[in-house]
Coordinates of C-alpha atoms in Angstrom, one line a residue:
M1 CA 4.9 17.1 1.0
V2 CA 2.8 19.9 -0.6
G3 CA 2.8 17.7 -3.7
V4 CA 2.0 14.5 -1.8
L5 CA -1.0 16.3 -0.1
D6 CA -2.7 17.5 -3.6
G7 CA -2.5 15.0 -5.0
E8 CA 0.1 15.8 -7.2
I9 CA 2.6 13.5 -6.1
L10 CA 1.3 9.5 -5.9
I11 CA 2.3 7.3 -3.4
Q12 CA 4.1 4.6 -3.4
N13 CA 4.7 2.4 -0.1
H14 CA 7.6 -0.4 0.4
C15 CA 5.7 -2.5 2.7
Y16 CA 5.9 -7.0 2.9
R17 CA 3.6 -7.1 6.3
G18 CA -0.3 -7.0 6.1
E19 CA -0.2 -4.7 9.1
E20 CA 2.3 -2.4 7.8
M21 CA 0.1 -1.9 5.3
A22 CA -3.1 -0.9 7.8
V23 CA -1.1 0.7 9.3
M24 CA 0.4 3.0 6.1
L25 CA -3.5 3.2 4.8
D26 CA -4.7 4.6 9.2
I27 CA -1.6 7.0 8.1
A28 CA -3.1 8.4 5.3
K29 CA -6.8 8.7 6.1
E30 CA -5.4 10.9 9.4
F31 CA -3.2 13.4 7.9
N32 CA -5.8 12.7 3.9
Y33 CA -3.5 11.7 1.2
K34 CA -3.8 8.6 -1.3
V35 CA -2.1 5.5 -0.9
T36 CA -1.3 4.4 -4.7
T37 CA 0.8 1.2 -3.9
F38 CA 2.1 -1.4 -1.6
H39 CA 5.9 -2.6 -2.9
H40 CA 6.6 -5.9 -2.0
A41 CA 3.8 -6.4 -0.6
I42 CA 3.8 -10.4 -0.1
E43 CA 1.6 -10.6 2.6
A44 CA -1.4 -8.3 0.5
Y45 CA -3.5 -11.7 0.6
K46 CA -3.8 -11.1 4.0
V47 CA -5.9 -7.0 3.9
A48 CA -7.0 -8.1 -0.4
D49 CA -10.1 -6.5 1.7
I50 CA -9.0 -3.6 2.2
L51 CA -6.9 -2.7 -0.3
A52 CA -9.3 -3.1 -2.3
E53 CA -12.5 -0.3 0.2
N54 CA -9.3 1.6 -0.1
N55 CA -8.1 1.3 -4.3
V56 CA -4.7 -0.1 -3.8
C57 CA -2.7 -2.1 -5.1
A58 CA 0.5 -4.7 -4.6
A59 CA 2.6 -4.9 -6.6
M60 CA 5.1 -8.5 -5.9
W61 CA 7.0 -11.2 -7.2
A62 CA 6.9 -15.1 -6.0
D63 CA 8.3 -15.5 -2.5
W64 CA 9.8 -19.2 -3.5
W65 CA 10.8 -18.4 -7.2
G66 CA 9.5 -21.2 -8.6
V67 CA 10.5 -23.5 -6.2

C-alpha cells in the first residue's frame, strides 16, 4: 500500500459498469492515490467525461465479437 500511496505502483482496476468506475475514482480521491486504467470497462462511454477529467484510460474489447 505504501507504493500505491507514494505513486510508485500504478493502479489498474477491473470494472464493467460506469457507476463502479465513478465510485472507484471517488475512493482514489479520498485516499489520495491514482487509478490509471479500468480493464474490461464496457460501460466506460457512460462516464467518459469523468475518465477524461481524471486522465484515466479504459482497456476493453468488442462486446459482440463481430455479431
